[in-house]
PDB file of N, CA and C in Angstrom:
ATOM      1  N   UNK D1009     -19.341   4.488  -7.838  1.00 82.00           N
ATOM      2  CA  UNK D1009     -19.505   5.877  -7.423  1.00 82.00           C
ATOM      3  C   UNK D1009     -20.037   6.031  -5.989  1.00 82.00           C
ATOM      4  N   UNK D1010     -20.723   4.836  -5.763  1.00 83.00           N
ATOM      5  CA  UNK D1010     -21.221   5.031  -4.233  1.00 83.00           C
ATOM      6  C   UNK D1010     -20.019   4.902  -3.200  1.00 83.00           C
ATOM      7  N   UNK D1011     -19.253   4.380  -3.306  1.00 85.00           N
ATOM      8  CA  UNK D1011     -17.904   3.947  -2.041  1.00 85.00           C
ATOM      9  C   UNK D1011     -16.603   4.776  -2.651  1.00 85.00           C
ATOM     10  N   UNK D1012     -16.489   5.405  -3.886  1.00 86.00           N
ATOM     11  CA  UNK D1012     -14.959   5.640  -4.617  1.00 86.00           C
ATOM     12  C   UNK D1012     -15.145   7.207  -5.158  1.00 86.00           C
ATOM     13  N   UNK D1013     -14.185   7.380  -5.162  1.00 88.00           N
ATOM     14  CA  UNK D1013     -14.534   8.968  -5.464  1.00 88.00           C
ATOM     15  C   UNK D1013     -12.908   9.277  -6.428  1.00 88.00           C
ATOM     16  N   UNK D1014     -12.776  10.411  -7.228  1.00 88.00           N
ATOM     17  CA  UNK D1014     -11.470  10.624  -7.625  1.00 88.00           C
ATOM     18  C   UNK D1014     -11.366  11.814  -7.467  1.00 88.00           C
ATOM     19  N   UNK D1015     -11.987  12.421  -6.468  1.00 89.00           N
ATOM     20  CA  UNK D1015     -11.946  13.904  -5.536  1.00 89.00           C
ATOM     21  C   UNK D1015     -10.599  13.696  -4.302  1.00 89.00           C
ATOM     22  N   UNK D1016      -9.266  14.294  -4.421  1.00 87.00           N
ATOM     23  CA  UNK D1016      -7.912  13.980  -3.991  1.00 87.00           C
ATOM     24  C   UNK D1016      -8.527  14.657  -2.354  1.00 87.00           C
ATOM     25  N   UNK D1017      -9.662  15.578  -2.302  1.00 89.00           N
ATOM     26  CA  UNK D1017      -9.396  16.801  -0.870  1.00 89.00           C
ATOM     27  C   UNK D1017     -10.449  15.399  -0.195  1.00 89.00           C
ATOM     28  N   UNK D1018      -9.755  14.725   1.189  1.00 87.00           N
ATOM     29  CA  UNK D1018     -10.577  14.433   1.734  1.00 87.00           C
ATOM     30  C   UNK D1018     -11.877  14.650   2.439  1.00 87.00           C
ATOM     31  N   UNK D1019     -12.327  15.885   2.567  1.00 89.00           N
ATOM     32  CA  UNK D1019     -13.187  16.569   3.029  1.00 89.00           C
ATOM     33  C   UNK D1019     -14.209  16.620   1.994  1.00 89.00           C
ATOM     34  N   UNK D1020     -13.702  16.759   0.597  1.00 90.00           N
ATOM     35  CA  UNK D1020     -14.625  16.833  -0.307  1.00 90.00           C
ATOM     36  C   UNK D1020     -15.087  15.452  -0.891  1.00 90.00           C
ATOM     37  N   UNK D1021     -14.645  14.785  -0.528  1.00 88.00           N
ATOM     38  CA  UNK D1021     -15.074  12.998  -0.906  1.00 88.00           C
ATOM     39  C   UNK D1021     -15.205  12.286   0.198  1.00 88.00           C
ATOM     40  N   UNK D1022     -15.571  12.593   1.204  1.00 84.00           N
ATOM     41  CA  UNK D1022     -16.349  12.595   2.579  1.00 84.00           C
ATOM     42  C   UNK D1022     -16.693  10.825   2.577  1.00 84.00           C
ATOM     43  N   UNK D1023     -15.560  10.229   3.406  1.00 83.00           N
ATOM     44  CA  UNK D1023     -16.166   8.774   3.317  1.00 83.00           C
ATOM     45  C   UNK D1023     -16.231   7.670   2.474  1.00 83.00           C
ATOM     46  N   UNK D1024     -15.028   8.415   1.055  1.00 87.00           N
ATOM     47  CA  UNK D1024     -15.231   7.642  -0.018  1.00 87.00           C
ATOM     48  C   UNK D1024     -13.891   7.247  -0.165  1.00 87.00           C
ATOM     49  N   UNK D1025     -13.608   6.219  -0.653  1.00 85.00           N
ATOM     50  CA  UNK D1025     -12.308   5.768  -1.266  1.00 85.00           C
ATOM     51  C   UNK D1025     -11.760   6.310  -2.463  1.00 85.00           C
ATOM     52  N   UNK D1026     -10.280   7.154  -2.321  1.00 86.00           N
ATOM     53  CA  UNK D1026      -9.991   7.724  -3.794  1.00 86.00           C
ATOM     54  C   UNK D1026      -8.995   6.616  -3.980  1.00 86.00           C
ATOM     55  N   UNK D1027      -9.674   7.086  -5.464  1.00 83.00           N
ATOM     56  CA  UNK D1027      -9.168   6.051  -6.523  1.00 83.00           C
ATOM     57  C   UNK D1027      -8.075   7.426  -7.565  1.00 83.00           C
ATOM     58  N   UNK D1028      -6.747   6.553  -7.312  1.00 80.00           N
ATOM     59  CA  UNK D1028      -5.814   8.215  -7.846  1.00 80.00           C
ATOM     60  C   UNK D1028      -5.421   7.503  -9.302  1.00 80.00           C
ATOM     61  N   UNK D1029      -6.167   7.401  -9.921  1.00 76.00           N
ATOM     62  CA  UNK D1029      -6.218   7.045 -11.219  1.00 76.00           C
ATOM     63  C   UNK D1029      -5.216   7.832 -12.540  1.00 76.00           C
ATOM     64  N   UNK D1030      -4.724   8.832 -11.324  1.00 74.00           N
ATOM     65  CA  UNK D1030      -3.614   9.887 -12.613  1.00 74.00           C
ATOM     66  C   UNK D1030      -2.206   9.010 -12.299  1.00 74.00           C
ATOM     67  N   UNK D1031      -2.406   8.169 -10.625  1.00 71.00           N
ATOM     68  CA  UNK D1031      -0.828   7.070 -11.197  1.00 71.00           C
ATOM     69  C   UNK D1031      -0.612   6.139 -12.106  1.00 71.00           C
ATOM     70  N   UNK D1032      -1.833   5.966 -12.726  1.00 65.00           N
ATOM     71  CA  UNK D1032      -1.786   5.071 -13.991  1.00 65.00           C
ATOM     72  C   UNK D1032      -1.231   5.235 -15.232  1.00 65.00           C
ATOM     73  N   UNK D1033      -0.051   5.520 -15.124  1.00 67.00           N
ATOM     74  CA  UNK D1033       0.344   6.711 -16.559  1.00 67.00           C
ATOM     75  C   UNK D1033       1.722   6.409 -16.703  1.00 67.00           C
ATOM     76  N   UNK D1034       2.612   6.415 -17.897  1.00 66.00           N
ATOM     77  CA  UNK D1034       3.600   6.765 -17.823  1.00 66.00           C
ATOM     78  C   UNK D1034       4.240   7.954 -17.196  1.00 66.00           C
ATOM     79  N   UNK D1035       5.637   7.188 -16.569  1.00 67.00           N
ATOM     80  CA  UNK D1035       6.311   8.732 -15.549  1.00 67.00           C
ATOM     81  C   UNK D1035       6.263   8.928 -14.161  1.00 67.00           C
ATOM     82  N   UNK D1036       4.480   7.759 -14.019  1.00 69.00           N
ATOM     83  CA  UNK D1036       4.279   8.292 -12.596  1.00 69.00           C
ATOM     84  C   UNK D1036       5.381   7.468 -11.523  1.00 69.00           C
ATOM     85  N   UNK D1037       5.269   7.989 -10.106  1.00 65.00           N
ATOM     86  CA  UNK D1037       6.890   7.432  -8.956  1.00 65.00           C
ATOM     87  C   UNK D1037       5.659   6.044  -8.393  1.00 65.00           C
ATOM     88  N   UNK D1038       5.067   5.266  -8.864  1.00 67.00           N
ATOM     89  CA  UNK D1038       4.276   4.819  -7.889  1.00 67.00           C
ATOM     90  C   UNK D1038       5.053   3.660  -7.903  1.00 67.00           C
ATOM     91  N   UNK D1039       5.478   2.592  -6.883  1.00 70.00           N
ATOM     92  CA  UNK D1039       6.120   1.732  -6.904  1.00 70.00           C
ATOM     93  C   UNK D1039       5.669   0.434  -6.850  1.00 70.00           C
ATOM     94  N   UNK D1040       6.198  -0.978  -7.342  1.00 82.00           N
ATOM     95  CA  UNK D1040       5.749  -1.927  -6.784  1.00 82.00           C
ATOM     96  C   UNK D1040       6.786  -2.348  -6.098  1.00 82.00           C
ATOM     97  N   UNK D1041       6.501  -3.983  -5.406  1.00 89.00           N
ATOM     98  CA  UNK D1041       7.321  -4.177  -4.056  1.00 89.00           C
ATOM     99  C   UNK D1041       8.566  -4.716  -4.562  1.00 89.00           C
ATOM    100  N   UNK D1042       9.273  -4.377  -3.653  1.00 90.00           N
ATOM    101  CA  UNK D1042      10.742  -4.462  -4.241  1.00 90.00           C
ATOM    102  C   UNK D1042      11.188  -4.256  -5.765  1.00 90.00           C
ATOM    103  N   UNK D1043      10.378  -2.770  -6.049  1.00 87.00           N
ATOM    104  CA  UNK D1043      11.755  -2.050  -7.063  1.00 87.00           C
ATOM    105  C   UNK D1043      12.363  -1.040  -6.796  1.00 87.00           C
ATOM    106  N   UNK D1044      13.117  -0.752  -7.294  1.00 86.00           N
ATOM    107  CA  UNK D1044      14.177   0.445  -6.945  1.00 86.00           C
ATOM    108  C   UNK D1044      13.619   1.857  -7.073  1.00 86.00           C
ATOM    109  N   UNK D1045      13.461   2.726  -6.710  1.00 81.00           N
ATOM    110  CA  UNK D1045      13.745   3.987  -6.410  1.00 81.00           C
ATOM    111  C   UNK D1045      14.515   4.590  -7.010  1.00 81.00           C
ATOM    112  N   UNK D1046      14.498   6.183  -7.195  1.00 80.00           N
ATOM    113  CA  UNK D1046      14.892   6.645  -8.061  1.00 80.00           C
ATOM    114  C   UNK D1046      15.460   7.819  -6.970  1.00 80.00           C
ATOM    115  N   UNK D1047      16.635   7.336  -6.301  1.00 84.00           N
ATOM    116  CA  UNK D1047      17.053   7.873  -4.757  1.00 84.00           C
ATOM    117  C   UNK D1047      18.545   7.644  -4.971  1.00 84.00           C
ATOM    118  N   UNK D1048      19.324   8.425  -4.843  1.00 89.00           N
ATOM    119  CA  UNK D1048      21.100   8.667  -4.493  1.00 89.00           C
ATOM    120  C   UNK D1048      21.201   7.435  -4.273  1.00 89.00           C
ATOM    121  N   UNK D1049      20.390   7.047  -2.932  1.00 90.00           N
ATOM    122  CA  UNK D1049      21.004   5.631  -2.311  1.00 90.00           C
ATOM    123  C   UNK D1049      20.855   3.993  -2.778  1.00 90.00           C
ATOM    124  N   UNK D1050      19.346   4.593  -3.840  1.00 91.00           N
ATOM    125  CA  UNK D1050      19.137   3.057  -4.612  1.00 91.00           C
ATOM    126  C   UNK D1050      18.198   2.562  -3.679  1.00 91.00           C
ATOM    127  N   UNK D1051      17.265   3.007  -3.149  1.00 89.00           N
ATOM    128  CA  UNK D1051      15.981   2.579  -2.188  1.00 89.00           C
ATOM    129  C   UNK D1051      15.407   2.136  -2.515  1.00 89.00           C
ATOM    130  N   UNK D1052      15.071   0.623  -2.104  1.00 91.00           N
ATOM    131  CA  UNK D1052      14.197  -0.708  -2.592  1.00 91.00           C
ATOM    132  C   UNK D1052      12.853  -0.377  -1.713  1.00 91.00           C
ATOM    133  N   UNK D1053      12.330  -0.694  -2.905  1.00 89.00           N
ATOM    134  CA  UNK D1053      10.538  -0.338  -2.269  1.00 89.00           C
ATOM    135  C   UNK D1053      10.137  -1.963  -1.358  1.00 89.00           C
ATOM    136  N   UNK D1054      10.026  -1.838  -0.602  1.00 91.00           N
ATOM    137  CA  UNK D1054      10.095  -2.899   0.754  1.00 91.00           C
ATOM    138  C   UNK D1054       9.466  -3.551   1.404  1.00 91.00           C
ATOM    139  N   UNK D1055       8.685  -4.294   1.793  1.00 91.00           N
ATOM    140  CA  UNK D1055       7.080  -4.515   2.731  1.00 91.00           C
ATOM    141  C   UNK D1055       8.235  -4.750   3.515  1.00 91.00           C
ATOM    142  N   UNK D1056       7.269  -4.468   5.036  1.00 91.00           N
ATOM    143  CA  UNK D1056       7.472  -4.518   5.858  1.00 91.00           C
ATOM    144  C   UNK D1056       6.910  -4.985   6.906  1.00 91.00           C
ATOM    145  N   UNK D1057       7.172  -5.529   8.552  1.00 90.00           N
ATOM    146  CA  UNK D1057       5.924  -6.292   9.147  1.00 90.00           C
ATOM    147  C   UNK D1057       5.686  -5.253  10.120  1.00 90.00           C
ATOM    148  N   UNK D1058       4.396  -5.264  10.736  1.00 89.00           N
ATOM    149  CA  UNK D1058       4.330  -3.977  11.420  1.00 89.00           C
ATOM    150  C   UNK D1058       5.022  -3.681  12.432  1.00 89.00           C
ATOM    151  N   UNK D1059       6.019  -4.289  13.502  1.00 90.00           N
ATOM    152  CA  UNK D1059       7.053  -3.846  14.260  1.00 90.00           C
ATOM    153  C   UNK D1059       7.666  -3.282  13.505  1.00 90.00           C
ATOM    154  N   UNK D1060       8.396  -3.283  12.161  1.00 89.00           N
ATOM    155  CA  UNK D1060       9.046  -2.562  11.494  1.00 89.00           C
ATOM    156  C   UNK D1060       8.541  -1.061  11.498  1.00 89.00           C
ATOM    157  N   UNK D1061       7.389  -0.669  11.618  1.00 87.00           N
ATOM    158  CA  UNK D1061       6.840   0.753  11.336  1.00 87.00           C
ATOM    159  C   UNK D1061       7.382   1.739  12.569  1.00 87.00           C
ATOM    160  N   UNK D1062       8.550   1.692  12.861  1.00 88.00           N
ATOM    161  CA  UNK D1062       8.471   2.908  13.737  1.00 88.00           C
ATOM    162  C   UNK D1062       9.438   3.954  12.951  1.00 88.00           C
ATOM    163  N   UNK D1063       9.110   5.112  14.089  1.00 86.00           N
ATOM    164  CA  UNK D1063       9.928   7.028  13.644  1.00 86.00           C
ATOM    165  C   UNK D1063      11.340   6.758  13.334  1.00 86.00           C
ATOM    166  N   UNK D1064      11.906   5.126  14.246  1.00 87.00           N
ATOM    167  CA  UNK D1064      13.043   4.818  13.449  1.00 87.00           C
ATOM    168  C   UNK D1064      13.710   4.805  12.393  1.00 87.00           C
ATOM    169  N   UNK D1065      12.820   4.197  11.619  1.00 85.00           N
ATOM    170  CA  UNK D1065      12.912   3.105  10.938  1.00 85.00           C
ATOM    171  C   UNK D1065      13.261   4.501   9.306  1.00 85.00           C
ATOM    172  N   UNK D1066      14.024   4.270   8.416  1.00 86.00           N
ATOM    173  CA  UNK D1066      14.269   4.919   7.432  1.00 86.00           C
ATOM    174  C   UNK D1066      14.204   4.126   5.757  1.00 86.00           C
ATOM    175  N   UNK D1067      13.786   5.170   4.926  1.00 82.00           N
ATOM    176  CA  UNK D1067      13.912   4.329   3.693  1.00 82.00           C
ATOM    177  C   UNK D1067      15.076   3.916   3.319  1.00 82.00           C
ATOM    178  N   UNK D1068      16.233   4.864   3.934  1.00 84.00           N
ATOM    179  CA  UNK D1068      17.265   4.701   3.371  1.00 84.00           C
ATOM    180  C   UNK D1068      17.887   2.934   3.878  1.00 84.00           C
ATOM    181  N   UNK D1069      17.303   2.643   4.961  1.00 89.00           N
ATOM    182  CA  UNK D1069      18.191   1.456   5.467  1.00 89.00           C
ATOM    183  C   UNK D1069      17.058   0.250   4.621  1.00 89.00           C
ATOM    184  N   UNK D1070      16.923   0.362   3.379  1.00 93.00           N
ATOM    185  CA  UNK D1070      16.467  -0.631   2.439  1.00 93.00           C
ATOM    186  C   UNK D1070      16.482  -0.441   0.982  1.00 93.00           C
ATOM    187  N   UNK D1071      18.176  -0.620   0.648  1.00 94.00           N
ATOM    188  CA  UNK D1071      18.724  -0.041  -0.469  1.00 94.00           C
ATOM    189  C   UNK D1071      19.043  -1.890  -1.308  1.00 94.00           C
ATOM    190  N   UNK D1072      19.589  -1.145  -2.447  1.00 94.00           N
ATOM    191  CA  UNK D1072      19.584  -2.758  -3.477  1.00 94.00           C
ATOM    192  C   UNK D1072      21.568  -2.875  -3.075  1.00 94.00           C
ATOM    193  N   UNK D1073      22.055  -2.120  -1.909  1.00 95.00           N
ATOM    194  CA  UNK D1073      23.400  -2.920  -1.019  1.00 95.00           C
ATOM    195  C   UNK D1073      23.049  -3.194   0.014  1.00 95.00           C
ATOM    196  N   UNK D1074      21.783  -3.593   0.438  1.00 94.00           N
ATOM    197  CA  UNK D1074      21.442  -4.406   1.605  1.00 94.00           C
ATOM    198  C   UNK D1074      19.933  -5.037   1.650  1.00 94.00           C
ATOM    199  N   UNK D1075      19.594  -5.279   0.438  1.00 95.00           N
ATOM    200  CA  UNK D1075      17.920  -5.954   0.666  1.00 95.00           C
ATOM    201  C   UNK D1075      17.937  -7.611   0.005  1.00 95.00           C
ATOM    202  N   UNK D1076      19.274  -7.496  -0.519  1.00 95.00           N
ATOM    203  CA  UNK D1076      19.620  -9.189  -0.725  1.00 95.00           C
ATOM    204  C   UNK D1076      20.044 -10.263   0.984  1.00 95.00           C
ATOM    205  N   UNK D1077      20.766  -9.260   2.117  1.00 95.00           N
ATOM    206  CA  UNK D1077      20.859  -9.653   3.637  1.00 95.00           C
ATOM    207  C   UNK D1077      19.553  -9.948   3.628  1.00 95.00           C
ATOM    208  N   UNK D1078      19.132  -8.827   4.039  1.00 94.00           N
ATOM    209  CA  UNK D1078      17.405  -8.634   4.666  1.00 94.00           C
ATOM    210  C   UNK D1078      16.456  -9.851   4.237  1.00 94.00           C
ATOM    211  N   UNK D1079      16.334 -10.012   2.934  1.00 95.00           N
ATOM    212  CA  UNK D1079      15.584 -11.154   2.383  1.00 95.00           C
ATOM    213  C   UNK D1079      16.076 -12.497   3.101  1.00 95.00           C
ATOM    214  N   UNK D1080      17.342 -12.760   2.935  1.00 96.00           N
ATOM    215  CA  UNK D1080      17.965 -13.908   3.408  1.00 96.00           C
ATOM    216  C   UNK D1080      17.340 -14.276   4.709  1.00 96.00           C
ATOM    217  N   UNK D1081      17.865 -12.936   5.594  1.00 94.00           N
ATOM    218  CA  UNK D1081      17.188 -13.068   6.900  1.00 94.00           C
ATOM    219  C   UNK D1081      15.859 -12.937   7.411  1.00 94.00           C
ATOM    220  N   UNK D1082      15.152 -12.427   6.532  1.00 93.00           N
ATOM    221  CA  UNK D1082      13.082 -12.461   6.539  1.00 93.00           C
ATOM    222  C   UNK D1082      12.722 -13.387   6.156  1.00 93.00           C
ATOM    223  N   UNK D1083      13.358 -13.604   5.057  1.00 93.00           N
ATOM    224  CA  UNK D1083      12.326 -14.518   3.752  1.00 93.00           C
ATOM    225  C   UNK D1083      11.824 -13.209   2.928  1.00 93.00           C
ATOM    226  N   UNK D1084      11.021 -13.607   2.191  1.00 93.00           N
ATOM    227  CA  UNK D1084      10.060 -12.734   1.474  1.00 93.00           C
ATOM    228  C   UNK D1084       8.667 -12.430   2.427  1.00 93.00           C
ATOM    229  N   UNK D1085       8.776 -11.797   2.690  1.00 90.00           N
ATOM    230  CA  UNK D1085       6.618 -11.243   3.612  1.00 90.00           C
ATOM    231  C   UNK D1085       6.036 -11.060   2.550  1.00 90.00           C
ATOM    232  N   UNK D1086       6.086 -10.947   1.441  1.00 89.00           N
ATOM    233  CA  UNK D1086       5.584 -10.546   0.729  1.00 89.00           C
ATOM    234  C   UNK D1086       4.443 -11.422  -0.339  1.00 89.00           C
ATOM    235  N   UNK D1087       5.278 -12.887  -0.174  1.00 88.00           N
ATOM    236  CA  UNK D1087       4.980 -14.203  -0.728  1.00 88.00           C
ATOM    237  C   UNK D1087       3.692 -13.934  -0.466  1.00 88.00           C
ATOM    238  N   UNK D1088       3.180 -14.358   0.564  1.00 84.00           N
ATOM    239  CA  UNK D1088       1.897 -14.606   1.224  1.00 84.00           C
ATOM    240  C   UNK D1088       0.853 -13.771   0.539  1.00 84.00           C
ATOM    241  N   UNK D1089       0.880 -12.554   0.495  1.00 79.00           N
ATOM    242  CA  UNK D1089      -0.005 -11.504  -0.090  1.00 79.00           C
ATOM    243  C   UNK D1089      -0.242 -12.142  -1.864  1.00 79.00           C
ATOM    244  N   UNK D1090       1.581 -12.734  -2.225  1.00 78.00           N
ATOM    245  CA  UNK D1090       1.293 -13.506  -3.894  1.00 78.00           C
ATOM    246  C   UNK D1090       0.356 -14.718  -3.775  1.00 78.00           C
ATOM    247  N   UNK D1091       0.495 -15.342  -2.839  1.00 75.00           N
ATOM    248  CA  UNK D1091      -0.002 -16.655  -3.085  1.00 75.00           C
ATOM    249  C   UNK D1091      -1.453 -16.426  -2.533  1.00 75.00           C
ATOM    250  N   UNK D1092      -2.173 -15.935  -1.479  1.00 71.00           N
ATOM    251  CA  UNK D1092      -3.287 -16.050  -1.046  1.00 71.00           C
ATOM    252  C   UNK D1092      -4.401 -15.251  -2.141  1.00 71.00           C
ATOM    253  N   UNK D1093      -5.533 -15.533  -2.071  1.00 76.00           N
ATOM    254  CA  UNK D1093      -6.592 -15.095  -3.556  1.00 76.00           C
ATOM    255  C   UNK D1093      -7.488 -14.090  -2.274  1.00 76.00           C
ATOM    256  N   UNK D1094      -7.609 -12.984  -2.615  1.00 76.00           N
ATOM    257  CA  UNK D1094      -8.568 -12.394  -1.758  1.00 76.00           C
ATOM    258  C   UNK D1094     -10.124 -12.254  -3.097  1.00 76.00           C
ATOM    259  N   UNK D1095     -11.151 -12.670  -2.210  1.00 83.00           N
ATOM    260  CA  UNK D1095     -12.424 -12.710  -2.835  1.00 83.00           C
ATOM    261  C   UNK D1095     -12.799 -10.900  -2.978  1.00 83.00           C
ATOM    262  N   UNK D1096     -12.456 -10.152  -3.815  1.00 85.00           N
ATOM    263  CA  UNK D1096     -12.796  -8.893  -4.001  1.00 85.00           C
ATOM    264  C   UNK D1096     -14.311  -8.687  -4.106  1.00 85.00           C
ATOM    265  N   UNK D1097     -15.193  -9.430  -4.610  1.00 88.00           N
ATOM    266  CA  UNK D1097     -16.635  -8.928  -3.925  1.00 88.00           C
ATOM    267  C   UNK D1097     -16.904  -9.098  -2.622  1.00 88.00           C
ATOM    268  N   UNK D1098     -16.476  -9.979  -1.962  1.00 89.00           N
ATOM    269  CA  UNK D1098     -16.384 -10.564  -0.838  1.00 89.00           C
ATOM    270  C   UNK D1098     -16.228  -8.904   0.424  1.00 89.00           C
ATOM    271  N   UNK D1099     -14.758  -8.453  -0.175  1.00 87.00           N
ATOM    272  CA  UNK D1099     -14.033  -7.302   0.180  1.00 87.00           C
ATOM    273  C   UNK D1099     -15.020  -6.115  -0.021  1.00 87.00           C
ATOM    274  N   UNK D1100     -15.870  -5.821  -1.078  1.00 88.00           N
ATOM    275  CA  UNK D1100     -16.226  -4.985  -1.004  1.00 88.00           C
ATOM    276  C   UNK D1100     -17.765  -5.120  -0.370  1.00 88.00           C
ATOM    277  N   UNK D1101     -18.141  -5.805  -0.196  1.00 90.00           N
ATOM    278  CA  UNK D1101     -19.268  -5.957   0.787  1.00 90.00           C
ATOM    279  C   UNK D1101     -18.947  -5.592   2.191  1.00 90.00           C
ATOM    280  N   UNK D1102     -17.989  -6.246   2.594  1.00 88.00           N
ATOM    281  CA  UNK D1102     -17.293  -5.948   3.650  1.00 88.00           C
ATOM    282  C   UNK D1102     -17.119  -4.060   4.202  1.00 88.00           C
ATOM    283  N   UNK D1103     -16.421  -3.596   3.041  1.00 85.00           N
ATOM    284  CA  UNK D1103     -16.549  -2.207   2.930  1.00 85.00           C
ATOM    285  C   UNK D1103     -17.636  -1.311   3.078  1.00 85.00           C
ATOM    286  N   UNK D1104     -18.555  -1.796   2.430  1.00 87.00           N
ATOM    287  CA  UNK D1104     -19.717  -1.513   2.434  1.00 87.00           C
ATOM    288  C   UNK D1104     -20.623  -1.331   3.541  1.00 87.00           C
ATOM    289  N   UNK D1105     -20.399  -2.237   4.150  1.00 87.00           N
ATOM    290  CA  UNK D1105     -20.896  -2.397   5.585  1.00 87.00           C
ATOM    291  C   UNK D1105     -20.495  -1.791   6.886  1.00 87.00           C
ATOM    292  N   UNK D1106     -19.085  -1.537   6.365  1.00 85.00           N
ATOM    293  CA  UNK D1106     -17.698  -0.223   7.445  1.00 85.00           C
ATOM    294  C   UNK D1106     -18.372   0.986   6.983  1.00 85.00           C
ATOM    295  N   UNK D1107     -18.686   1.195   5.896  1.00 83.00           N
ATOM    296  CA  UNK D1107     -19.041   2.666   5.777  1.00 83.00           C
ATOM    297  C   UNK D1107     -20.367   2.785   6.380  1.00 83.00           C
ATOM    298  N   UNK D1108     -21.358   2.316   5.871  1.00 84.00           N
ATOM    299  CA  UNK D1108     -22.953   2.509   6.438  1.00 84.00           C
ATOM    300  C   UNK D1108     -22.682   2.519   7.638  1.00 84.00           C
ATOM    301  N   UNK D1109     -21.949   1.867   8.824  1.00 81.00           N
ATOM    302  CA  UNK D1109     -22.006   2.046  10.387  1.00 81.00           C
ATOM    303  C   UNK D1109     -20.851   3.142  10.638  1.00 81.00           C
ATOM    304  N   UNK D1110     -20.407   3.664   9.643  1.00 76.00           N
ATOM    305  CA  UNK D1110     -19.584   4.939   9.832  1.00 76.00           C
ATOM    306  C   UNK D1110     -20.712   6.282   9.963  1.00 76.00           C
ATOM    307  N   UNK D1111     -21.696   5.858   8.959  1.00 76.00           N
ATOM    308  CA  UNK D1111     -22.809   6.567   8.524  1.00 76.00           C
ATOM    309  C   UNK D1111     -23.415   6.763   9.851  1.00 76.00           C
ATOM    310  N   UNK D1112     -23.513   5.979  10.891  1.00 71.00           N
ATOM    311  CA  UNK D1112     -24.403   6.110  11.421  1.00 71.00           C
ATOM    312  C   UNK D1112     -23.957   7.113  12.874  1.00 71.00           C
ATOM    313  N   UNK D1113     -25.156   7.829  13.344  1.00 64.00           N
ATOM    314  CA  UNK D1113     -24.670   9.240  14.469  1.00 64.00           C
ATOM    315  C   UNK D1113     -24.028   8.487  15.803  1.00 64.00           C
TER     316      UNK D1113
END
């Protein structure tokens, strides 16, 4: 309760991390990486590396008729995030410490 909040108005959870705990549900659109979309075009949910992030860049050009190329030609980015163990207390200490010097005037 001290760092997380499930207050959606940022203003009203001032500094806190929401936790949107209503995507936990049957029905909800929340995706994991590389599944499909529920889009005309068949839009593969995608990681991406951050040159990829520009006003360019569209969901549509990462559909399941072109994310079997793409892979070929990336690899997976995604591996890395599977295979590496992040120490989550570790992480939230870390956090902890971003906010208090956020705290401060």
């Amino acid at each position: 309760p001290e760092i997380t909040s499930g207050e959606r108005n940022p203003a009203k959870r001032r500094k806190k991390i929401y936790l949107d705990y209503l995507q936990n549900r049957v029905g909800q659109t929340t995706a994991s990486v590389y599944s499909l979309r529920g889009t005309p075009e068949a839009a593969v949910s995608t990681p991406l590396k951050w040159s990829e992030l520009t006003l360019k860049n569209n969901p549509k050009n990462f559909t399941i008729f072109n994310i079997h190329k793409r892979l070929q030609k990336t690899g997976d980015i995604w591996k890395p995030v599977i295979r590496e163990r992040i120490n989550l207390a570790k992480s939230i200490k870390c956090l902890e410490r971003s906010l208090k010097k956020a705290e401060r005037p």
